[in-house]
Short mmCIF file of C-alpha atoms in Angstrom, two decimals:
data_model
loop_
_atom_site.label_atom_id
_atom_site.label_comp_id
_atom_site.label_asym_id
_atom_site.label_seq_id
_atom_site.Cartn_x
_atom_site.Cartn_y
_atom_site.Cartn_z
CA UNK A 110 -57.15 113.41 -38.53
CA UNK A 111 -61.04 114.56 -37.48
CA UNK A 112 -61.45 118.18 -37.01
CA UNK A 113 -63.18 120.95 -38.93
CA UNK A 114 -63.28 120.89 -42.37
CA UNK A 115 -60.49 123.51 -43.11
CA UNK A 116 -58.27 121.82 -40.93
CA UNK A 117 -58.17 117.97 -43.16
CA UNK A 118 -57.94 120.20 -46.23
CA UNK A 119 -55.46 122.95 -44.64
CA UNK A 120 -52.52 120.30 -43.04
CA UNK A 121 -51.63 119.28 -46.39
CA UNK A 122 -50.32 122.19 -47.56
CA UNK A 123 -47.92 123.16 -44.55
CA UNK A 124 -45.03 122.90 -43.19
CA UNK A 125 -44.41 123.13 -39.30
CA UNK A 126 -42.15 124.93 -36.84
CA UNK A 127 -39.40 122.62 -35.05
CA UNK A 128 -41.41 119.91 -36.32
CA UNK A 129 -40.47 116.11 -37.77
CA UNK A 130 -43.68 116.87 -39.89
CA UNK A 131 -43.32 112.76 -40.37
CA UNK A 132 -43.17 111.82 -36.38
CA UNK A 133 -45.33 114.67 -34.67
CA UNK A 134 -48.48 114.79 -33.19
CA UNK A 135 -51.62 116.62 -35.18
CA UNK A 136 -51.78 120.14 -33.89
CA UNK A 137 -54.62 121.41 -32.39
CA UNK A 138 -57.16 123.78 -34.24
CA UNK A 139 -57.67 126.64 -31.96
CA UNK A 140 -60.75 128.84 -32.72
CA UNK A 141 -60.56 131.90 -30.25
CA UNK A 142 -58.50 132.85 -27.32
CA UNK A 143 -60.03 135.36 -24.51
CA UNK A 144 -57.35 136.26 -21.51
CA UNK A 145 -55.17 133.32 -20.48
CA UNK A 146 -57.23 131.24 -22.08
CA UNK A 147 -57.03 128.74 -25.93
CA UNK A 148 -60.48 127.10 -26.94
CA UNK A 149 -60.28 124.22 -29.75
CA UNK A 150 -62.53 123.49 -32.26
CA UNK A 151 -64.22 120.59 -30.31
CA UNK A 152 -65.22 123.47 -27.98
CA UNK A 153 -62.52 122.22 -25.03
CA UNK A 154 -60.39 125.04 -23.51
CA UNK A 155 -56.49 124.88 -22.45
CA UNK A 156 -54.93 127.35 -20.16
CA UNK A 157 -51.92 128.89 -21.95
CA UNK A 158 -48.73 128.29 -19.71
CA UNK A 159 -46.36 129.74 -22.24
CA UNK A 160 -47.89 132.83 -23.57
CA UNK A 161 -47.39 131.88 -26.82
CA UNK A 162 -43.95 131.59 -27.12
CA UNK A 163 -43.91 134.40 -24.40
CA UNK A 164 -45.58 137.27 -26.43
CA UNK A 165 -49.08 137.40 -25.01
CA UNK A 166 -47.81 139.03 -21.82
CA UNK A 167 -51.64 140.92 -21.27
CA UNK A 168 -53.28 137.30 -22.43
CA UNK A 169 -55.45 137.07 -25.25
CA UNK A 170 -58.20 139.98 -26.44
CA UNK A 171 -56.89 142.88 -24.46
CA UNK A 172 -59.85 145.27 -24.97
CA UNK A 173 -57.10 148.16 -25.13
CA UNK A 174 -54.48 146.66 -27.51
CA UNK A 175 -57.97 145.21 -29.59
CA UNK A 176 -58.96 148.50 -29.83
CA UNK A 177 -56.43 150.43 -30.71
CA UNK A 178 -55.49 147.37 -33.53
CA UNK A 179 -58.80 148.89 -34.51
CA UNK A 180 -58.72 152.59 -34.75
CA UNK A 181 -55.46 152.63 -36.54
CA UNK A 182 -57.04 149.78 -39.02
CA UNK A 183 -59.83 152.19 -39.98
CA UNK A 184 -56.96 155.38 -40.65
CA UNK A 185 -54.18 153.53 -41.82
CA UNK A 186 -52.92 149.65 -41.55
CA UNK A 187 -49.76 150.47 -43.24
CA UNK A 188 -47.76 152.67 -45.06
CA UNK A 189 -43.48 152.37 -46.30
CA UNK A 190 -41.25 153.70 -43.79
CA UNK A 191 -38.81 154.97 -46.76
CA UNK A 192 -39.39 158.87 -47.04
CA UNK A 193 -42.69 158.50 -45.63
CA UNK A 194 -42.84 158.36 -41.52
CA UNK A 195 -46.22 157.59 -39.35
CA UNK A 196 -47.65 158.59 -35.53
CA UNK A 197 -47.25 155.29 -34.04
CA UNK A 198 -44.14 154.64 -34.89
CA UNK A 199 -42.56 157.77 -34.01
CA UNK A 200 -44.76 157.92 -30.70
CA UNK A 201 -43.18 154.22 -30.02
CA UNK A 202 -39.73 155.15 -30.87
CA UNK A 203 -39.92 158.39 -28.65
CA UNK A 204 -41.68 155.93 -25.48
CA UNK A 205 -38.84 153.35 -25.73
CA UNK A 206 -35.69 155.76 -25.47
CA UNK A 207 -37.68 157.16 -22.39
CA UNK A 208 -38.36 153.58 -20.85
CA UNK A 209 -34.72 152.25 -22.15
CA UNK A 210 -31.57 153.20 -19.94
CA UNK A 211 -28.77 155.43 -20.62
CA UNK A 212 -28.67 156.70 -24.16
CA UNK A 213 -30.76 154.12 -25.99
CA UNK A 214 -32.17 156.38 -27.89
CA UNK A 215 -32.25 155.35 -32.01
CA UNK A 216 -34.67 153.10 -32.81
CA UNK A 217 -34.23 150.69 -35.81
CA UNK A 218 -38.13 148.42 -36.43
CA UNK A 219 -38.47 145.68 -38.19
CA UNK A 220 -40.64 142.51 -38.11
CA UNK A 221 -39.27 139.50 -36.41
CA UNK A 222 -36.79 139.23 -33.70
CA UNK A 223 -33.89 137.11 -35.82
CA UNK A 224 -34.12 140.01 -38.02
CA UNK A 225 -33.63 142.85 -34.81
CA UNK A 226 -30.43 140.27 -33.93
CA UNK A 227 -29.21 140.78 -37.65
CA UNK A 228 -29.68 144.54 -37.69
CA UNK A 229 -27.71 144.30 -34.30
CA UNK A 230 -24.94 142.69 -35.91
CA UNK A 231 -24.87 144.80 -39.02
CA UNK A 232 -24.44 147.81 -37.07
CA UNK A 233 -22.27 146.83 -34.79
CA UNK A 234 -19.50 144.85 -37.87
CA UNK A 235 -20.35 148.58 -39.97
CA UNK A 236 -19.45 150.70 -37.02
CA UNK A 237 -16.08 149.55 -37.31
CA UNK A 238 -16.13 149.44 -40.69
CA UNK A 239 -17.40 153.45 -40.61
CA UNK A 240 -14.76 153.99 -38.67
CA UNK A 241 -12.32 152.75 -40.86
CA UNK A 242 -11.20 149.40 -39.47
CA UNK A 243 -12.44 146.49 -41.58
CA UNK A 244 -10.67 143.47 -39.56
CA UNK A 245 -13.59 143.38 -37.00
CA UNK A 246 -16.50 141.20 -38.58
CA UNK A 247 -16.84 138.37 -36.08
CA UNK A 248 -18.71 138.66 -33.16
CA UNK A 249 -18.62 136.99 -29.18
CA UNK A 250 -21.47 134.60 -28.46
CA UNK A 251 -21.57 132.59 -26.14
CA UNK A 252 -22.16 128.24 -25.51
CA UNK A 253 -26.25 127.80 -24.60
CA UNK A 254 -27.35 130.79 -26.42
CA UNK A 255 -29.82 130.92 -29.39
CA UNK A 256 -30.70 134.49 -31.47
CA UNK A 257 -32.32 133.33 -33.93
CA UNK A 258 -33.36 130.48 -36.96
CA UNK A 259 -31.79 132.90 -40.14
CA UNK A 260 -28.44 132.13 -41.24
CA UNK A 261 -26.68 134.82 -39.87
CA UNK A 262 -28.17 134.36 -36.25
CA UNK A 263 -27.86 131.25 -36.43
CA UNK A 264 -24.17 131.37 -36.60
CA UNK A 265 -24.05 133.16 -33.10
CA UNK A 266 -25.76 130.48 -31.52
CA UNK A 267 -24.52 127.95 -29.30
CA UNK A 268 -22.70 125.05 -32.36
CA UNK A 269 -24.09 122.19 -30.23
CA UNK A 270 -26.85 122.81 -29.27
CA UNK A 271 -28.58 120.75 -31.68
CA UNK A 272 -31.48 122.61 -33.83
CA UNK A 273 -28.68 124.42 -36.05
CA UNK A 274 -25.56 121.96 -36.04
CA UNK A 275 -26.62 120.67 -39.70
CA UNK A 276 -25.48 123.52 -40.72
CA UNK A 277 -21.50 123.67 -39.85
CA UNK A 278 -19.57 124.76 -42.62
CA UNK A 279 -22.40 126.49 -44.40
CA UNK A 280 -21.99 129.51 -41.48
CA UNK A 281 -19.74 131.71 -40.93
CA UNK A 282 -17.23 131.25 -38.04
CA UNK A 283 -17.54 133.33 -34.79
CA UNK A 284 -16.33 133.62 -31.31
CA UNK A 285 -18.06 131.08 -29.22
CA UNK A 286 -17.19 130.82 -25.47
CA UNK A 287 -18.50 130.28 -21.76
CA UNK A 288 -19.94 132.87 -19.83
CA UNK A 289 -18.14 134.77 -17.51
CA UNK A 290 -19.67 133.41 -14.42
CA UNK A 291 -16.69 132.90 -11.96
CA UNK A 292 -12.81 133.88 -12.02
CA UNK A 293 -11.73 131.26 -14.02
CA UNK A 294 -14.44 132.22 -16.88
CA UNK A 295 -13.60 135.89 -16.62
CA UNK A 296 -9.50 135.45 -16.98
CA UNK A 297 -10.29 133.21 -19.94
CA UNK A 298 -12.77 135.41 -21.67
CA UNK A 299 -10.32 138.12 -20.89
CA UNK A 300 -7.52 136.45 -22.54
CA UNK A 301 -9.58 135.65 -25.52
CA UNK A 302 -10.53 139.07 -25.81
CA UNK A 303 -6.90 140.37 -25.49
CA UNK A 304 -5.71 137.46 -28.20
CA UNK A 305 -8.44 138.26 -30.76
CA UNK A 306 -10.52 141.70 -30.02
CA UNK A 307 -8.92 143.43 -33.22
CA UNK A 308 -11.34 141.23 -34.91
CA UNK A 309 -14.21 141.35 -33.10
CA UNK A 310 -17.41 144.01 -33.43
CA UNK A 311 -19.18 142.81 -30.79
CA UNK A 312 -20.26 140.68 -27.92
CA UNK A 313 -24.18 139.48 -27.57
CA UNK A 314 -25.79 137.47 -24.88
CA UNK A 315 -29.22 136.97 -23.84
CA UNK A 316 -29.14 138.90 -20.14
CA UNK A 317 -30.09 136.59 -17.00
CA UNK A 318 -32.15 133.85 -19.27
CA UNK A 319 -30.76 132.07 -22.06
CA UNK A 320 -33.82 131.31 -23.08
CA UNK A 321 -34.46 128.72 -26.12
CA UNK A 322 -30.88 126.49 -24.81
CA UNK A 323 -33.20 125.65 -22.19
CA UNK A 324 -34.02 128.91 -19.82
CA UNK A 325 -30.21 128.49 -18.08
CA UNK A 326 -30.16 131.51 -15.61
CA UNK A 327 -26.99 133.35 -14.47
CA UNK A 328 -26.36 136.07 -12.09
CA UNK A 329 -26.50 139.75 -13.01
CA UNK A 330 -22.67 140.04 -12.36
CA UNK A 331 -22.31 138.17 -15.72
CA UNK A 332 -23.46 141.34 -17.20
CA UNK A 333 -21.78 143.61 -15.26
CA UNK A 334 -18.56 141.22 -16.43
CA UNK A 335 -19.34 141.42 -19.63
CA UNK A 336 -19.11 145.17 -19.63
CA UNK A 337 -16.43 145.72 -17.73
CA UNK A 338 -14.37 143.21 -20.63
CA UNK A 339 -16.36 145.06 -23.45
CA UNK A 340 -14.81 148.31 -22.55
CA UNK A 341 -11.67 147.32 -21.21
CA UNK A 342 -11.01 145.41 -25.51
CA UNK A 343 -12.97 148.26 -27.04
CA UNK A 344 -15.91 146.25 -28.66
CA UNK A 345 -19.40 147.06 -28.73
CA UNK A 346 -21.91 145.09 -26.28
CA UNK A 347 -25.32 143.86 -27.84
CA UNK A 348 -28.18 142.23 -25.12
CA UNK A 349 -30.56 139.97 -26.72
CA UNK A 350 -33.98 141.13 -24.25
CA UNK A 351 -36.40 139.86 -27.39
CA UNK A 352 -37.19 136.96 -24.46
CA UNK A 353 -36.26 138.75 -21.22
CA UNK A 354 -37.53 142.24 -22.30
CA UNK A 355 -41.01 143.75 -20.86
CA UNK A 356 -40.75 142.33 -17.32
CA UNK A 357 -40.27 139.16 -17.82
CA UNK A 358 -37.45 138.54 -15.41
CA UNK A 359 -39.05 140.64 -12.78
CA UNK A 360 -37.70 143.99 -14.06
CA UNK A 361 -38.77 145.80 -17.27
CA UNK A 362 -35.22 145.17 -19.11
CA UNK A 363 -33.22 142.20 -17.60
CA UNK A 364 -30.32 144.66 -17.87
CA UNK A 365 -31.59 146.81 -14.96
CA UNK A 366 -30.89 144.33 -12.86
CA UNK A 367 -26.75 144.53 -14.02
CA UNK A 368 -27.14 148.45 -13.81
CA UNK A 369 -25.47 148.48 -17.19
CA UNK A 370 -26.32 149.94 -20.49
CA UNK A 371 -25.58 148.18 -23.53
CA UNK A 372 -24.54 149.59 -26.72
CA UNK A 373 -27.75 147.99 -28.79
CA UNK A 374 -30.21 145.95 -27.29
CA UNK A 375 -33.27 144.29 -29.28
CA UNK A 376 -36.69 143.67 -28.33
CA UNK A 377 -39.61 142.05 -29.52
CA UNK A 378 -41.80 138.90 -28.24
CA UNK A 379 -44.09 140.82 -25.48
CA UNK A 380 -43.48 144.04 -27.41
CA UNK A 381 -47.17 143.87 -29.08
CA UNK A 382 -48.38 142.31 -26.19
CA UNK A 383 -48.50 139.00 -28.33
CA UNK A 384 -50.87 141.08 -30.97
CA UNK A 385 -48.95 141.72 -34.17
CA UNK A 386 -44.94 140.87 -35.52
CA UNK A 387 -43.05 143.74 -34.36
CA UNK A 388 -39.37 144.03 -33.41
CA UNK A 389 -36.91 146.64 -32.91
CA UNK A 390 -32.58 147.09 -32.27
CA UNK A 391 -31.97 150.17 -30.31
CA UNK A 392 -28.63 151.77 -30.52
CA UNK A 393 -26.75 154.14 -27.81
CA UNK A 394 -26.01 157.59 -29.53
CA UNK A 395 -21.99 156.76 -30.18
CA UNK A 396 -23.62 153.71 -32.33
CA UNK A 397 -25.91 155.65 -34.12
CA UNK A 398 -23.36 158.80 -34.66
CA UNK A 399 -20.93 156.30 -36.49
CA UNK A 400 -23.51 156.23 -39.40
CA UNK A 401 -23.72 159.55 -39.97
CA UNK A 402 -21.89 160.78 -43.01
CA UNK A 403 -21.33 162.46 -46.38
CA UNK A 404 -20.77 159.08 -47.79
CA UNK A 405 -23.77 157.27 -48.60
CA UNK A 406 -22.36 153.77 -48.26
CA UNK A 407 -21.70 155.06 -43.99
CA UNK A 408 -25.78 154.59 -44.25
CA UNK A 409 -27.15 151.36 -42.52
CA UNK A 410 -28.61 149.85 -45.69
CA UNK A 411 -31.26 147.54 -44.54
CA UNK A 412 -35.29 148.35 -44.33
CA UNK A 413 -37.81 145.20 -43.71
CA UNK A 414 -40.33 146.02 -46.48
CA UNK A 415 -43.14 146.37 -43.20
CA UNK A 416 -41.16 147.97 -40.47
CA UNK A 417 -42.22 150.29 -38.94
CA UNK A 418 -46.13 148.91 -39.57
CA UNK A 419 -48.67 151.54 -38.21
CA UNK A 420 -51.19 148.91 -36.41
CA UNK A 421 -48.09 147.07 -35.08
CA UNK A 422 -46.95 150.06 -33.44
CA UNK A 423 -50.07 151.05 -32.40
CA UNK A 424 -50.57 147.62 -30.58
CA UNK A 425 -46.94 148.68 -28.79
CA UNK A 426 -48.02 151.09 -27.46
CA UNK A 427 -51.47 150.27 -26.39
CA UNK A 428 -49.08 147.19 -24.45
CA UNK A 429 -47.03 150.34 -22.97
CA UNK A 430 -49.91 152.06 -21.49
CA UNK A 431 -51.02 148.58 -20.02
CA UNK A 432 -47.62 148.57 -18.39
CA UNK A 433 -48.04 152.07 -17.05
CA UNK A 434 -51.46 151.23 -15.93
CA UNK A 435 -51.97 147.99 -14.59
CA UNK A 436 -48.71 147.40 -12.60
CA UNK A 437 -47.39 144.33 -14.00
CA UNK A 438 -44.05 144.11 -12.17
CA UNK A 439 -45.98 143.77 -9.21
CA UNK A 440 -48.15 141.02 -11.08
CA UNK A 441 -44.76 139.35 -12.40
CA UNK A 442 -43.27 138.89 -8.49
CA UNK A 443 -46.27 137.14 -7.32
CA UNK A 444 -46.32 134.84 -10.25
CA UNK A 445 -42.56 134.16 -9.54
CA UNK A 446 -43.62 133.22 -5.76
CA UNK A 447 -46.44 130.88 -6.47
CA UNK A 448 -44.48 129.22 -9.48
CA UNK A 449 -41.56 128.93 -6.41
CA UNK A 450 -44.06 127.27 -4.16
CA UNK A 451 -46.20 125.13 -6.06
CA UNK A 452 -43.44 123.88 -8.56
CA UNK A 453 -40.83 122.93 -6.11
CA UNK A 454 -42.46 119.57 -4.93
CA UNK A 455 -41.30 118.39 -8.41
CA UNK A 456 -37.63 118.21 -7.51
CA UNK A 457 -38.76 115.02 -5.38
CA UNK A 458 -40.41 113.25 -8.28
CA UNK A 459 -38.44 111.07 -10.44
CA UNK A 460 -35.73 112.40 -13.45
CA UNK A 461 -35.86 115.97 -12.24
CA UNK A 462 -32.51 117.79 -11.73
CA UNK A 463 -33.68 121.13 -10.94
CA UNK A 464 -36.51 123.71 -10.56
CA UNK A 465 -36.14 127.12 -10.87
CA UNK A 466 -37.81 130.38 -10.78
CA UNK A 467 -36.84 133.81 -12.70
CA UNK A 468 -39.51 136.53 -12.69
CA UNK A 469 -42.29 135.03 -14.07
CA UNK A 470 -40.12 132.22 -15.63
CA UNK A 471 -40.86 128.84 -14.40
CA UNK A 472 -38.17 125.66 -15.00
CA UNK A 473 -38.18 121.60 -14.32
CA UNK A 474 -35.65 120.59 -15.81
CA UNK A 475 -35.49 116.95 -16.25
CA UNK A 476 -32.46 114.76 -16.60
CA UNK A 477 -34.42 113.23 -19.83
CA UNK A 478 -37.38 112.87 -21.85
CA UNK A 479 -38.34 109.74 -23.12
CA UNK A 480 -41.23 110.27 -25.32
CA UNK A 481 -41.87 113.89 -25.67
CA UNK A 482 -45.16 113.09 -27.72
CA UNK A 483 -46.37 111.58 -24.88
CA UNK A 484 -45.98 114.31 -22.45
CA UNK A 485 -47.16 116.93 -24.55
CA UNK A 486 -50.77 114.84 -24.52
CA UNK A 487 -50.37 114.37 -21.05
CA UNK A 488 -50.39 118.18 -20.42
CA UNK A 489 -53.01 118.31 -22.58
CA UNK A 490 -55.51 116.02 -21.20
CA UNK A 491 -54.78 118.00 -18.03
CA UNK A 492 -56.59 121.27 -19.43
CA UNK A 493 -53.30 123.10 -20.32
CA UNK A 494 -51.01 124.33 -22.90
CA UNK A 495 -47.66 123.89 -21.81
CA UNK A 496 -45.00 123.63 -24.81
CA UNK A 497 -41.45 121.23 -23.31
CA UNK A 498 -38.29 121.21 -25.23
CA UNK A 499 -35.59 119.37 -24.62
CA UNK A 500 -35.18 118.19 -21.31
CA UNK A 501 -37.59 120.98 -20.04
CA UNK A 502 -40.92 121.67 -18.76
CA UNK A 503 -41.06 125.48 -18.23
CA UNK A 504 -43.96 127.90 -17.57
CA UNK A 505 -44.17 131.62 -18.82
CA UNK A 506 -47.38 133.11 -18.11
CA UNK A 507 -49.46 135.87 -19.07
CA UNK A 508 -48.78 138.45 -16.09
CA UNK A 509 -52.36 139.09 -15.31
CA UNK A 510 -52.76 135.19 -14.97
CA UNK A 511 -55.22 134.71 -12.03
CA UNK A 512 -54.00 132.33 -8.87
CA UNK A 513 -56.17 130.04 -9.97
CA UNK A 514 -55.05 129.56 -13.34
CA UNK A 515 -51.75 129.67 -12.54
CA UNK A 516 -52.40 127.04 -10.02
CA UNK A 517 -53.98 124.46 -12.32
CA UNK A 518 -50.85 125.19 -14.71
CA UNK A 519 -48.10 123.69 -11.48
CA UNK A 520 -50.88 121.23 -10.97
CA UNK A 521 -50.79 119.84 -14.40
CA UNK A 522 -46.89 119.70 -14.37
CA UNK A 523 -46.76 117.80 -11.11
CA UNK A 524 -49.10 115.03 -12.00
CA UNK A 525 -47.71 114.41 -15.19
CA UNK A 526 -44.40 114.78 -14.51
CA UNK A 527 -45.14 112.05 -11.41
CA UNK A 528 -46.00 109.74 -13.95
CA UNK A 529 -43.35 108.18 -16.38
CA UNK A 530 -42.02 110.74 -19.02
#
């Protein structure tokens, strides 16, 4: 491996994400990033296609969200969120139930967005429980879904999808079905509801995107489904937006689109504006009302030793004003109608099944991948930094991408995916 000196001495010592650590490719140093853009040691630049695992939504080096990381580093970087409460957080708390719909109103931080999904899951399992039924501890996922890499969330995604299925039998069992996306679906989901909703807390779906089984859209009536059979079997109804949340999908919550309010949703990803770990689960006031007791054990025991971290939350909301400011829905629908243009030439080339565009969500989906190494250089030596999983080449932007940018980005993917993959 050549690089920079910290790099030969650094790779020994770690261990990868969704890596074969004994099969992969070196990863690249990257020095400094400045708006959609990643330089490398060597001095080259790649144009980030993904956001960085869709966080950056601003790109890189805001000056506001940089700023404001600065101000509350100089007053106060961090301080427990037991008995002790600071600005930011509250201020963030307070700006969410106003942006949120309905009665999302109680806002639960913590760090990472498998943790949100687990604080989801806990509340929704100890509602019941507070309420003095203790049969309902499973909850409804559903087949192509993913919520997360820690046990627990990992037992609510999809069982064969692949990056958890070691772990059958060391899980514990839930409801796994097909989403309601015709008749058929709904009666079945229905009946599986009727035949075992005394022991379910919950149903949870990612809304419009399922995004790490391989960005599968469905409609918004899936949502509005998925209500309509919450409420009809009495269980709660949990959206996953830590992907599809902050305008990714073309509206700032995917569930706007359904006109429906769930009963706890979690964000993170773009909630920093790609800054600083942040997360939060958001309940409706019936949720949060269920925890309110005499009895101490009715309390929602849980509390991420940084939630709640002042510069995190300052970086939130820095990311809010940008979304007040600089009208990124508007940003988000052209991105969605270049990426529609200039990526669907690549459902003549060879292998490709489908292209598809969701807010600023870009898919070719491929019938295979042969050598996945070998694409990922590929995009590489074209300038860019496009990430493909599975059988999937996908763009997801920064909003304020320029045309430009944007355009090299469905460039790069059309040459290489013209070549052999």
């Amino acid at each position: 491996m050549h690089g920079p000196q910290w790099l030969e001495r650094g790779m020994k010592h770690v261990w990868l994400p969704y890596t074969q650590m004994q099969t992969t490719l070196p990863p690249l140093p990257a020095v400094s990033t400045h708006g959609r853009t990643i330089t490398l040691a060597d001095g080259s630049e790649l144009i980030d296609g993904i956001a960085s695992w869709w966080t950056a939504c601003h790109g890189y080096n805001h000056s506001h969200i940089r700023n404001a990381v600065s101000d509350q580093l100089g007053r106060m970087p961090h301080v427990m969120f037991g008995g002790l409460v600071n600005e930011p957080a509250l201020t963030l708390a307070r700006r969410l139930a106003a942006m949120l719909p309905g009665d999302l109103e109680r806002v639960f931080f913590t760090d990472s967005g498998s943790v949100a999904v687990e604080v989801a899951m806990k509340m929704a399992i100890q509602y019941w429980l507070n309420h003095g039924q203790t049969g309902r501890t499973k909850l409804l996922a559903f087949r192509g879904g993913y919520h997360g890499d820690t046990m627990a969330t990992m037992a609510i995604c999809d069982p064969d999808e692949g990056m958890h299925s070691l772990y059958q039998g060391a899980l514990p069992e839930h409801f796994i079905a097909d989403l309601p996306v015709d008749a058929d679906s709904v009666r079945a989901l229905d009946e599986l509801l009727a035949q075992s909703g005394d022991s379910i807390a919950a149903i949870i779906v990612e809304p419009l995107v399922q995004g790490a089984g391989g960005m599968l859209f469905h409609s918004p009536d899936v949502l509005r489904n998925l209500r309509m059979l919450a409420d009809r079997h009495g269980v709660l109804l949990i959206l996953d937006e830590i992907f599809t949340g902050f305008g990714r999908t073309g509206t700032l919550f995917a569930c706007e689109q359904a006109g429906i309010v769930p009963d706890v949703i979690t964000l993170s990803k773009a909630l920093t504006g790609g800054t600083m770990a942040l997360a939060a689960t958001v309940a409706r006031t019936h949720v949060y009302d269920a925890f309110l007791s005499d009895n101490p054990l009715h309390a929602l025991m849980h509390g991420p030793t940084f939630m709640a971290n002042a510069m995190a939350c300052a970086c939130a909301n820095a990311s809010l004003d940008l979304f007040e400011r600089e009208n990124r829905l508007e940003q988000v629908a052209h991105i969605g109608q270049q990426m529609r243009t200039e990526l669907e030439p690549c459902r003549n080339l060879p292998h490709v099944v489908d292209v598809r565009v969701m807010g600023a969500i870009g898919v070719v989906e491929l019938d295979r991948i042969r050598d996945m190494n070998a694409l990922k250089s590929a995009l590489i030596a074209q300038g860019v930094w496009v990430r493909p999983f599975r059988n999937i080449v996908y763009l997801t932007p920064a909003f304020n991408i320029t045309t430009s940018e944007l355009g090299r980005l469905t460039a790069a993917i059309r040459t290489v995916l013209a070549q052999p993959v």
